[in-house]
């Protein structure tokens, strides 16, 4: 019983953190790349995938996309669908690396892969919904910048897990 | 010893990073070296409906496809360099497009990011004008007769 209460509290805290990072990064201006976000919320998703369970990670990923869109007034608009597609595709990529290729790649590899897939998901859905392939012009540059933010995200996720905070909290 | 252990642990990550770095750098170089547009016009789409054709060589011969969603504005209100200006109804907010010698620009939009406005005048397909918030995008075209390919518009409403 105690353990499930702790787990609910952990999920709520993780969702709040992911949401705060999601909203905070929308204030980082990278004006030459439309809609580009560093994907800081992926730090939380990576920690959940590697330290807890894939289902909690999925729930929190989708939950924070819905809540962040509600908070910024973008729910069910094109940027919302771009976030959703990018978020789900990057989650699937990171999960694939974590579960199937964990002997080859570490959390850094999962983060890099997730970051590039996040850009691809956003561009692909924008291309489908706007019926234009023109937006694919942005992909190489977005993915290039995404590689470095992916490295940073992987570093922070790795440090959080290595800090042993979850062991100290008996989670 | 430490370096060897690090390499053993992260060899896959390092290879993945450099493969992705190579691919994206190559893509970016290709993008930067691609030829610029020689378009003579541009279609402005909103939600897959072509609202307006902007004639770049002769701005006065632009074509309004959706009269109820496009309004012609007085270009002199936007500066001497503006040859024609139009206000279109985006999915969420109105947007003002202008034509000058330098190309097409979004002069104002109600979108929060203002990315489309920040592009300034452009004719460069490497900097496609897209406003995700308003579901608006611009497609460059060569000839007025070749358009609009994906428009669900029933036909030309007005030629200005």
Coordinates of C-alpha atoms in Angstrom, one line a residue:
Chain A
X1 CA 0.0 0.0 0.0
X2 CA 2.8 2.4 1.1
X3 CA 4.7 1.5 -2.0
X4 CA 1.8 2.3 -4.4
X5 CA 1.2 5.6 -2.7
X6 CA 4.9 6.5 -3.2
X7 CA 4.6 5.4 -6.8
X8 CA 1.5 7.7 -7.4
X9 CA 3.4 10.6 -5.7
X10 CA 6.4 9.8 -8.0
X11 CA 4.3 9.8 -11.1
X12 CA 2.6 13.1 -10.2
X13 CA 6.0 14.7 -9.4
X14 CA 7.4 13.4 -12.7
X15 CA 4.4 14.7 -14.6
X16 CA 4.7 18.1 -12.9
X17 CA 8.5 18.2 -13.7
X18 CA 8.0 17.2 -17.4
X19 CA 5.2 19.8 -17.7
X20 CA 7.4 22.5 -16.2
X21 CA 10.3 21.7 -18.5
X22 CA 7.9 21.6 -21.5
X23 CA 6.5 25.0 -20.7
X24 CA 9.9 26.5 -19.8
X25 CA 11.5 25.4 -23.1
X26 CA 8.7 27.1 -25.1
X27 CA 10.4 30.4 -23.9
X28 CA 13.8 29.5 -25.4
X29 CA 13.9 31.4 -28.7
X30 CA 15.6 29.6 -31.5
X31 CA 14.1 31.8 -34.2
X32 CA 15.7 30.3 -37.2
X33 CA 14.1 26.9 -36.6
X34 CA 10.3 27.0 -36.5
X35 CA 8.7 25.0 -33.7
X36 CA 12.1 23.6 -32.6
X37 CA 12.3 22.8 -28.9
X38 CA 15.3 21.2 -27.1
X39 CA 13.1 18.4 -25.8
X40 CA 14.0 18.9 -22.1
X41 CA 11.0 16.9 -21.0
X42 CA 12.7 13.9 -22.5
X43 CA 15.0 13.9 -19.5
X44 CA 12.0 12.7 -17.4
X45 CA 10.8 10.2 -20.0
X46 CA 14.3 8.7 -20.3
X47 CA 14.6 8.4 -16.5
X48 CA 11.2 6.7 -16.4
X49 CA 12.0 4.3 -19.2
X50 CA 15.4 3.4 -17.7
X51 CA 14.6 3.4 -14.0
X52 CA 10.9 2.6 -13.8
X53 CA 8.4 1.3 -16.4
X54 CA 7.6 1.9 -20.1
X55 CA 3.9 2.3 -19.3
X56 CA 4.5 5.1 -16.8
X57 CA 6.8 6.8 -19.3
X58 CA 4.1 6.6 -22.0
X59 CA 1.4 7.9 -19.7
X60 CA 3.5 10.8 -18.5
X61 CA 4.7 11.7 -22.0
X62 CA 1.1 11.9 -23.4
X63 CA -0.2 13.5 -20.3
X64 CA 2.4 16.3 -20.4
X65 CA 1.8 17.0 -24.1
X66 CA -2.0 17.3 -23.5
X67 CA -1.5 19.5 -20.4
X68 CA 1.2 21.7 -21.9
X69 CA -1.0 22.3 -25.0
X70 CA -4.0 23.1 -22.7
X71 CA -1.9 25.6 -20.7
X72 CA -0.5 27.3 -23.9
X73 CA -3.9 27.2 -25.6
X74 CA -2.7 25.0 -28.5
X75 CA -4.8 22.0 -27.8
X76 CA -6.0 20.2 -31.0
X77 CA -4.2 22.7 -33.2
X78 CA -1.4 21.9 -35.6
X79 CA 1.4 22.5 -33.0
X80 CA -0.4 20.1 -30.7
X81 CA -0.4 17.3 -33.3
X82 CA 3.3 18.1 -34.1
X83 CA 4.2 17.8 -30.4
X84 CA 2.1 14.6 -30.1
X85 CA 3.7 12.9 -33.1
X86 CA 7.2 14.0 -32.1
X87 CA 6.7 12.9 -28.5
X88 CA 5.3 9.5 -29.3
X89 CA 7.8 8.8 -32.1
X90 CA 10.7 9.7 -29.8
X91 CA 9.3 7.7 -27.0
X92 CA 9.0 4.6 -29.3
X93 CA 12.6 5.2 -30.5
X94 CA 14.0 5.5 -26.9
X95 CA 12.0 2.5 -25.8
X96 CA 13.3 0.4 -28.7
X97 CA 16.9 1.3 -27.8
X98 CA 16.4 0.7 -24.1
X99 CA 14.6 -2.7 -24.4
X100 CA 16.2 -4.2 -27.6
X101 CA 19.6 -2.6 -28.0
X102 CA 20.7 -1.9 -24.4
X103 CA 23.9 -3.9 -24.9
X104 CA 24.9 -1.8 -27.8
X105 CA 23.7 1.7 -26.8
X106 CA 23.5 3.4 -23.4
X107 CA 21.1 6.1 -22.3
X108 CA 23.0 8.6 -24.4
X109 CA 22.3 6.6 -27.6
X110 CA 18.6 6.4 -26.7
X111 CA 18.5 10.1 -26.1
X112 CA 20.2 10.8 -29.5
X113 CA 17.9 8.5 -31.4
X114 CA 14.8 9.9 -29.6
X115 CA 15.9 13.5 -30.3
X116 CA 16.2 12.9 -34.1
X117 CA 12.9 11.0 -34.2
X118 CA 11.3 13.8 -32.3
X119 CA 12.2 16.2 -35.1
X120 CA 11.2 13.7 -37.8
X121 CA 7.8 13.1 -36.1
X122 CA 7.1 16.9 -35.9
X123 CA 8.1 17.5 -39.5
X124 CA 6.2 14.5 -40.9
X125 CA 3.0 15.4 -39.3
X126 CA 3.3 19.1 -40.3
X127 CA 4.0 17.9 -43.9
X128 CA 0.9 15.6 -43.8
X129 CA -1.5 18.1 -42.3
X130 CA -0.3 21.1 -44.4
X131 CA -0.1 18.9 -47.5
X132 CA 3.4 20.2 -48.3
X133 CA 6.8 18.6 -48.5
X134 CA 8.4 22.0 -48.2
X135 CA 8.7 21.7 -44.4
X136 CA 11.2 18.8 -44.9
X137 CA 13.8 21.5 -45.7
X138 CA 14.0 22.2 -42.0
X139 CA 14.7 18.6 -41.0
X140 CA 18.5 18.3 -41.5
X141 CA 19.2 21.5 -39.5
X142 CA 16.6 20.7 -36.8
X143 CA 18.1 17.2 -36.5
X144 CA 21.7 18.6 -36.4
X145 CA 20.8 20.9 -33.5
X146 CA 18.7 18.1 -32.0
X147 CA 21.8 15.9 -31.8
X148 CA 23.5 18.2 -29.4
X149 CA 20.4 18.8 -27.3
X150 CA 19.9 15.0 -27.3
X151 CA 23.4 14.6 -25.9
X152 CA 22.6 17.1 -23.1
X153 CA 19.3 15.4 -22.3
X154 CA 21.1 12.0 -22.1
X155 CA 23.7 13.5 -19.8
X156 CA 21.1 14.9 -17.4
X157 CA 19.0 11.8 -17.4
X158 CA 22.2 9.7 -16.7
X159 CA 23.2 12.0 -13.9
X160 CA 19.8 11.8 -12.3
X161 CA 19.7 8.0 -12.3
X162 CA 23.4 7.8 -11.2
X163 CA 22.7 10.2 -8.3
X164 CA 20.9 7.4 -6.5
X165 CA 18.0 9.7 -5.5
X166 CA 15.4 7.0 -6.2
X167 CA 17.2 4.5 -4.1
X168 CA 17.3 6.9 -1.2
X169 CA 13.6 7.5 -1.6
X170 CA 13.1 3.7 -1.7
X171 CA 11.3 3.9 -5.1
Chain B
X1 CA 42.4 2.7 -18.4
X2 CA 39.4 5.0 -17.7
X3 CA 39.4 6.0 -21.4
X4 CA 39.3 2.4 -22.4
X5 CA 36.4 1.6 -20.1
X6 CA 34.5 4.7 -21.4
X7 CA 35.1 3.7 -25.0
X8 CA 33.9 0.1 -24.2
X9 CA 30.8 1.4 -22.5
X10 CA 29.9 4.1 -25.1
X11 CA 31.3 2.7 -28.4
X12 CA 27.7 2.2 -29.8
X13 CA 26.7 5.7 -28.7
X14 CA 29.8 7.3 -30.2
X15 CA 29.3 5.5 -33.6
X16 CA 25.6 6.5 -33.5
X17 CA 26.5 10.1 -32.8
X18 CA 29.0 10.4 -35.6
X19 CA 26.7 8.6 -38.1
X20 CA 23.8 10.9 -37.3
X21 CA 26.2 13.9 -37.3
X22 CA 27.5 13.0 -40.7
X23 CA 24.0 12.5 -42.2
X24 CA 22.6 15.7 -40.8
X25 CA 25.7 17.8 -41.7
X26 CA 25.5 16.4 -45.2
X27 CA 21.8 17.2 -45.4
X28 CA 22.4 20.7 -44.1
X29 CA 25.2 21.3 -46.6
X30 CA 23.0 20.1 -49.4
X31 CA 20.3 22.4 -48.2
X32 CA 22.6 25.4 -48.1
X33 CA 24.0 24.7 -51.6
X34 CA 20.7 23.9 -53.3
X35 CA 19.7 26.3 -56.0
X36 CA 17.5 29.2 -55.1
X37 CA 14.0 29.6 -56.5
X38 CA 13.3 31.1 -59.9
X39 CA 9.6 31.2 -59.2
X40 CA 7.4 33.7 -60.9
X41 CA 4.7 33.3 -58.3
X42 CA 3.5 31.7 -55.1
X43 CA 0.3 30.0 -53.9
X44 CA -0.9 30.7 -50.4
X45 CA -2.7 27.7 -48.9
X46 CA -4.7 27.4 -45.7
X47 CA -5.9 24.0 -44.7
X48 CA -5.1 22.7 -48.1
X49 CA -7.3 25.3 -49.8
X50 CA -5.5 27.7 -52.1
X51 CA -6.6 31.2 -51.1
X52 CA -4.4 33.4 -53.2
X53 CA -1.9 33.4 -56.0
X54 CA 0.8 36.1 -55.7
X55 CA 2.2 37.1 -59.1
X56 CA 5.8 38.2 -58.4
X57 CA 6.7 39.6 -61.7
X58 CA 3.4 41.6 -61.9
X59 CA 1.9 41.9 -58.4
X60 CA -1.2 43.6 -59.8
X61 CA -2.1 40.4 -61.6
X62 CA -2.3 38.3 -58.5
X63 CA -5.4 36.1 -58.2
X64 CA -7.8 35.8 -55.3
X65 CA -9.3 32.3 -55.2
X66 CA -11.4 32.7 -52.0
X67 CA -12.8 36.2 -52.0
X68 CA -14.5 35.8 -48.6
X69 CA -11.2 34.9 -47.0
X70 CA -8.8 37.3 -48.7
X71 CA -8.9 41.1 -48.7
X72 CA -6.7 43.4 -50.8
X73 CA -5.0 46.1 -48.8
X74 CA -3.5 49.5 -49.7
X75 CA 0.3 48.7 -50.2
X76 CA 1.3 52.2 -49.4
X77 CA 0.3 51.6 -45.8
X78 CA 3.2 49.2 -45.4
X79 CA 6.1 51.2 -46.9
X80 CA 7.4 52.3 -50.3
X81 CA 8.9 49.0 -51.2
X82 CA 5.6 47.1 -50.9
X83 CA 4.0 46.6 -54.3
X84 CA 0.9 44.7 -53.2
X85 CA -0.6 43.6 -49.8
X86 CA -3.3 41.1 -48.9
X87 CA -4.9 40.1 -45.6
X88 CA -5.9 36.5 -45.5
X89 CA -8.0 34.6 -42.9
X90 CA -5.8 32.0 -41.4
X91 CA -7.2 29.1 -39.4
X92 CA -7.0 31.1 -36.1
X93 CA -5.9 34.6 -36.9
X94 CA -5.6 37.0 -39.9
X95 CA -2.3 37.3 -41.7
X96 CA -1.0 40.1 -43.9
X97 CA 1.2 39.1 -46.9
X98 CA 3.1 41.6 -49.0
X99 CA 5.0 41.4 -52.3
X100 CA 8.1 43.5 -53.0
X101 CA 11.1 43.3 -55.4
X102 CA 12.8 41.0 -52.8
X103 CA 10.0 38.5 -52.7
X104 CA 7.1 37.6 -50.4
X105 CA 6.8 38.4 -46.7
X106 CA 4.4 38.0 -43.9
X107 CA 4.0 41.5 -42.4
X108 CA 1.8 40.5 -39.6
X109 CA 0.2 37.4 -38.0
X110 CA -1.5 36.7 -34.8
X111 CA 0.6 33.5 -34.1
X112 CA 2.5 33.4 -30.8
X113 CA 5.9 32.4 -32.3
X114 CA 6.0 35.1 -35.0
X115 CA 8.4 32.9 -36.9
X116 CA 6.6 33.5 -40.2
X117 CA 7.0 37.3 -39.7
X118 CA 10.7 37.0 -38.7
X119 CA 11.6 35.4 -42.1
X120 CA 11.2 38.8 -43.8
X121 CA 11.1 39.0 -47.6
X122 CA 12.0 35.7 -49.1
X123 CA 11.8 33.7 -52.3
X124 CA 14.0 31.0 -51.1
X125 CA 12.5 27.5 -50.9
X126 CA 15.1 26.7 -48.2
X127 CA 13.2 29.1 -46.0
X128 CA 9.6 28.0 -46.7
X129 CA 7.0 30.3 -45.3
X130 CA 5.0 28.2 -42.9
X131 CA 2.7 29.3 -40.1
X132 CA 1.7 26.1 -38.3
X133 CA -0.5 28.0 -35.9
X134 CA -2.6 29.4 -38.7
X135 CA -2.2 26.2 -40.9
X136 CA -0.8 28.4 -43.7
X137 CA 2.0 27.6 -46.1
X138 CA 3.4 29.1 -49.3
X139 CA 4.3 27.1 -52.4
X140 CA 6.4 28.7 -55.1
X141 CA 5.3 28.1 -58.7
X142 CA 6.7 28.8 -62.1
X143 CA 3.6 29.6 -64.2
X144 CA 0.2 30.9 -63.3
X145 CA -1.4 28.4 -65.6
X146 CA 0.0 25.5 -63.6
X147 CA -1.9 26.1 -60.4
X148 CA -3.4 25.3 -58.0
X149 CA -2.6 21.6 -57.9
X150 CA -4.1 20.6 -54.5
X151 CA -6.7 23.4 -54.1
X152 CA -10.2 22.3 -53.2
X153 CA -11.4 25.7 -54.4
X154 CA -14.1 25.7 -57.0
X155 CA -12.4 28.3 -59.1
X156 CA -11.2 31.8 -59.5
X157 CA -13.3 34.4 -57.7
X158 CA -11.5 37.5 -58.7
X159 CA -8.5 38.7 -60.6
X160 CA -7.0 41.9 -59.3

